[in-house]
Short mmCIF file of C-alpha atoms in Angstrom, two decimals:
data_model
loop_
_atom_site.label_atom_id
_atom_site.label_comp_id
_atom_site.label_asym_id
_atom_site.label_seq_id
_atom_site.Cartn_x
_atom_site.Cartn_y
_atom_site.Cartn_z
CA SER D 229 108.69 107.05 125.94
CA VAL D 230 106.82 106.21 122.73
CA ASN D 231 106.42 109.91 121.90
CA VAL D 232 110.14 110.47 122.46
CA GLY D 233 110.95 107.59 120.13
CA TRP D 234 108.80 108.70 117.20
CA GLY D 235 109.78 112.35 117.76
CA LEU D 236 113.48 111.53 117.44
CA ALA D 237 112.70 109.37 114.40
CA PHE D 238 110.89 112.31 112.78
CA LEU D 239 113.91 114.59 113.35
CA ALA D 240 116.23 111.92 111.96
CA GLY D 241 113.94 111.60 108.94
CA LEU D 242 114.14 115.36 108.29
CA GLY D 243 117.93 115.13 108.43
CA THR D 244 117.92 112.20 106.03
CA TRP D 245 115.65 114.08 103.61
CA ALA D 246 117.91 117.17 103.71
CA LEU D 247 120.98 115.01 103.07
CA ALA D 248 119.29 113.21 100.17
CA ALA D 249 118.19 116.52 98.61
CA TYR D 250 121.74 117.90 98.98
CA VAL D 251 123.33 114.87 97.33
CA ILE D 252 120.90 115.02 94.42
CA ASP D 253 121.41 118.77 94.00
CA VAL D 254 125.21 118.64 93.85
CA SER D 255 125.21 115.64 91.52
CA GLY D 256 123.39 117.26 88.61
CA SER D 257 126.18 116.50 86.16
CA GLN D 258 125.82 112.80 86.87
CA ARG D 259 122.05 112.69 87.08
CA GLU D 260 121.65 109.40 85.22
CA LEU D 261 124.26 107.67 87.39
CA LEU D 262 122.59 108.88 90.58
CA GLU D 263 119.14 107.98 89.26
CA GLY D 264 120.26 104.46 88.33
CA ALA D 265 122.01 103.77 91.63
CA THR D 266 119.08 105.17 93.63
CA ALA D 267 116.53 103.16 91.66
CA LEU D 268 118.42 99.89 92.12
CA PHE D 269 118.85 100.54 95.84
CA ALA D 270 115.15 101.41 96.09
CA SER D 271 114.32 98.17 94.27
CA VAL D 272 116.10 96.15 96.94
CA MET D 273 114.60 98.16 99.81
CA VAL D 274 110.97 98.02 98.68
CA LEU D 275 111.34 94.29 97.97
CA TRP D 276 112.60 93.77 101.51
CA LEU D 277 109.75 95.86 102.90
CA GLY D 278 107.19 93.97 100.80
CA VAL D 279 108.35 90.61 102.14
CA TRP D 280 108.50 92.05 105.67
CA MET D 281 104.88 93.21 105.43
CA HIS D 282 103.81 89.87 103.96
CA ASP D 283 105.39 88.04 106.90
CA ARG D 284 103.43 90.17 109.38
CA ARG D 285 100.07 90.27 107.67
CA HIS D 286 98.47 88.26 110.48
CA ALA D 287 97.75 89.78 113.87
CA ALA D 288 99.59 87.02 115.71
CA ALA D 289 102.74 87.52 113.65
CA TRP D 290 102.55 91.29 114.21
CA GLN D 291 102.18 90.84 117.98
CA ASP D 292 105.10 88.40 118.02
CA TYR D 293 107.22 90.98 116.18
CA ILE D 294 106.39 93.68 118.74
CA LYS D 295 107.07 91.38 121.69
CA SER D 296 110.38 90.17 120.25
CA SER D 297 111.44 93.77 119.58
CA LEU D 298 110.84 94.64 123.24
CA VAL D 299 112.73 91.68 124.71
CA GLY D 300 115.78 92.98 126.50
CA GLY D 301 114.76 96.58 125.85
CA GLY D 302 113.62 97.22 129.39
CA GLY D 303 110.40 99.13 129.90
CA ARG D 304 110.30 102.68 128.61
CA PHE D 305 113.60 102.44 126.76
CA GLY D 306 112.35 99.38 124.91
CA PHE D 307 109.17 101.14 123.79
CA ALA D 308 111.11 104.26 122.78
CA THR D 309 113.59 102.20 120.77
CA LEU D 310 110.83 100.25 119.06
CA ALA D 311 108.96 103.47 118.23
CA PHE D 312 112.13 105.10 116.85
CA PHE D 313 113.14 102.28 114.55
CA SER D 314 109.58 101.55 113.43
CA VAL D 315 108.95 105.17 112.44
CA TYR D 316 112.43 105.91 111.05
CA ARG D 317 112.41 102.81 108.87
CA GLU D 318 109.17 103.96 107.27
CA LEU D 319 110.42 107.55 106.87
CA PHE D 320 113.67 106.35 105.30
CA GLU D 321 111.82 104.21 102.78
CA VAL D 322 109.35 107.01 101.97
CA ILE D 323 112.24 109.44 101.41
CA LEU D 324 114.07 106.94 99.22
CA PHE D 325 110.90 106.17 97.27
CA TYR D 326 109.98 109.80 96.59
CA GLU D 327 113.53 110.90 95.79
CA THR D 328 113.65 108.08 93.22
CA LEU D 329 110.35 109.22 91.71
CA TRP D 330 111.56 112.84 91.77
CA LEU D 331 114.63 111.92 89.74
CA GLN D 332 112.72 109.79 87.27
CA ALA D 333 109.89 112.30 86.78
CA GLY D 334 112.16 115.19 85.83
CA PRO D 335 111.11 118.86 86.03
CA ALA D 336 108.00 118.23 83.92
CA GLY D 337 106.69 115.63 86.35
CA HIS D 338 107.54 117.27 89.68
CA ASN D 339 104.05 118.73 90.14
CA ALA D 340 102.52 115.29 89.66
CA VAL D 341 104.85 113.81 92.29
CA LEU D 342 103.96 116.60 94.74
CA ALA D 343 100.24 116.14 94.06
CA GLY D 344 100.49 112.40 94.65
CA GLY D 345 102.43 112.91 97.88
CA ALA D 346 99.91 115.47 99.16
CA THR D 347 97.03 113.12 98.36
CA ALA D 348 98.76 110.30 100.22
CA VAL D 349 99.24 112.51 103.29
CA VAL D 350 95.56 113.47 103.33
CA LEU D 351 94.48 109.82 103.01
CA LEU D 352 96.93 108.76 105.71
CA ILE D 353 95.63 111.41 108.13
CA GLY D 354 92.06 110.33 107.44
CA LEU D 355 92.91 106.66 107.97
CA ALA D 356 94.72 107.43 111.23
CA TRP D 357 91.75 109.46 112.48
CA VAL D 358 89.31 106.64 111.74
CA ILE D 359 91.49 104.05 113.47
CA LEU D 360 92.21 106.21 116.53
CA ARG D 361 88.55 107.08 116.92
CA GLY D 362 87.89 103.37 117.22
CA SER D 363 85.03 103.43 114.76
CA ALA D 364 86.71 100.91 112.49
CA LYS D 365 89.28 98.18 112.74
CA LEU D 366 91.94 97.98 110.09
CA PRO D 367 91.82 94.60 108.27
CA LEU D 368 95.47 93.89 108.97
CA ALA D 369 95.86 90.86 106.71
CA LEU D 370 94.27 92.57 103.70
CA PHE D 371 96.13 95.85 104.29
CA PHE D 372 99.54 94.19 104.56
CA SER D 373 98.90 91.81 101.65
CA ILE D 374 97.90 94.59 99.25
CA ASN D 375 100.82 96.80 100.23
CA ALA D 376 103.26 93.89 100.02
CA GLY D 377 102.09 93.15 96.48
CA LEU D 378 102.39 96.79 95.42
CA LEU D 379 105.87 97.11 96.89
CA CYS D 380 107.10 93.97 95.13
CA ALA D 381 105.70 95.28 91.84
CA LEU D 382 107.54 98.57 92.41
CA SER D 383 110.73 96.61 93.04
CA VAL D 384 110.50 95.14 89.52
CA VAL D 385 109.74 98.57 88.02
CA PHE D 386 112.67 100.24 89.80
CA ALA D 387 115.03 97.46 88.68
CA GLY D 388 114.23 98.15 85.04
CA HIS D 389 114.49 101.93 85.43
CA GLY D 390 117.76 101.62 87.34
CA VAL D 391 119.54 99.60 84.68
CA LYS D 392 118.22 101.91 81.94
CA ALA D 393 119.55 104.97 83.75
CA LEU D 394 122.97 103.37 84.24
CA GLN D 395 123.08 102.61 80.52
CA GLU D 396 122.30 106.25 79.76
CA ALA D 397 125.11 107.24 82.12
CA GLY D 398 127.50 105.09 80.09
CA ILE D 399 128.27 102.64 82.87
CA PHE D 400 127.66 99.75 80.49
CA GLY D 401 126.28 99.25 77.02
CA THR D 402 122.94 98.12 75.69
CA ARG D 403 121.80 94.85 74.16
CA PRO D 404 118.53 95.32 72.25
CA VAL D 405 116.14 92.37 72.07
CA PRO D 406 112.79 91.92 70.27
CA PHE D 407 110.49 92.86 73.13
CA PHE D 408 107.80 95.47 73.78
CA GLU D 409 108.50 98.79 75.54
CA PHE D 410 106.51 100.09 78.49
CA ASP D 411 108.54 102.86 80.09
CA TRP D 412 105.97 103.53 82.82
CA LEU D 413 106.55 100.00 84.17
CA GLY D 414 110.30 100.10 83.57
CA ILE D 415 110.06 97.57 80.73
CA HIS D 416 112.61 98.19 77.98
CA ALA D 417 113.57 96.10 74.97
CA ASP D 418 117.04 95.46 76.38
CA ALA D 419 118.54 92.22 77.65
CA TYR D 420 120.25 93.80 80.67
CA SER D 421 117.18 95.68 81.85
CA LEU D 422 114.91 92.67 81.40
CA SER D 423 117.45 90.45 83.16
CA ALA D 424 117.46 92.78 86.18
CA GLN D 425 113.68 92.58 86.35
CA ALA D 426 113.81 88.80 85.98
CA VAL D 427 116.22 88.65 88.94
CA ALA D 428 113.84 90.81 90.99
CA ILE D 429 110.90 88.54 90.13
CA LEU D 430 112.95 85.44 91.00
CA ALA D 431 113.91 87.00 94.34
CA ILE D 432 110.24 87.71 95.06
CA VAL D 433 109.27 84.11 94.29
CA VAL D 434 112.08 82.67 96.44
CA LEU D 435 111.47 84.98 99.41
CA TYR D 436 107.72 84.50 99.33
CA GLY D 437 108.17 80.75 99.03
CA ARG D 438 110.45 80.74 102.06
CA SER D 439 107.91 82.86 103.93
CA ARG D 440 105.10 80.42 103.17
CA MET D 441 107.22 77.47 104.31
CA ALA D 442 108.03 79.23 107.58
CA GLU D 443 104.34 80.01 108.07
CA ARG D 444 103.38 76.37 107.57
CA ARG D 445 106.00 75.30 110.13
CA ARG D 446 104.57 77.77 112.66
CA VAL D 447 101.08 76.38 112.11
CA GLN D 448 102.29 72.79 112.57
CA VAL D 449 104.14 73.67 115.78
CA SER D 450 101.13 75.48 117.21
#
């Protein structure tokens, strides 16, 4: 049942990737508009994923999540459903992330994106082999905390890039301010772009604060 679930999720992921590639290909005349919209959507998604990983960085929280996902699922169907949504969610976010990078890198940076993706696949296979062999236990709290931090940082970067791309598409104007530029981090000397990143940072602070409060309540109850 688990194999059926992740297998269907993999096929759905391939379909999603093909659809995303098709949309990007036929929208060449509005590249900046597509890049901006995709980057802003990716900013929201990776922020959500970062907070989600932060909430489940402890083994107990992760086990509670799995148990709650299986409630009402009924045996094999419950495991298959959990496997499908767990795998497809990750595939969808990976596709969204790499399509966003692909757009932002441009033709000159496509080889770098491919090289980075290939390296990630090799590392992931190696990590999976080590875990499945049972020779090492993954430090769940550290793994989730580091990834949550990286994803939240990417959310801020994508917010800045998204607004910049929409400005280049002519969706709205610019408002220069005396500030430093760091294109690699999505930082531009523009009030709208910086405001979008400030909103992303504020959302991170609020969501993480709410997460910490919920964690303290769980500790008090237990």
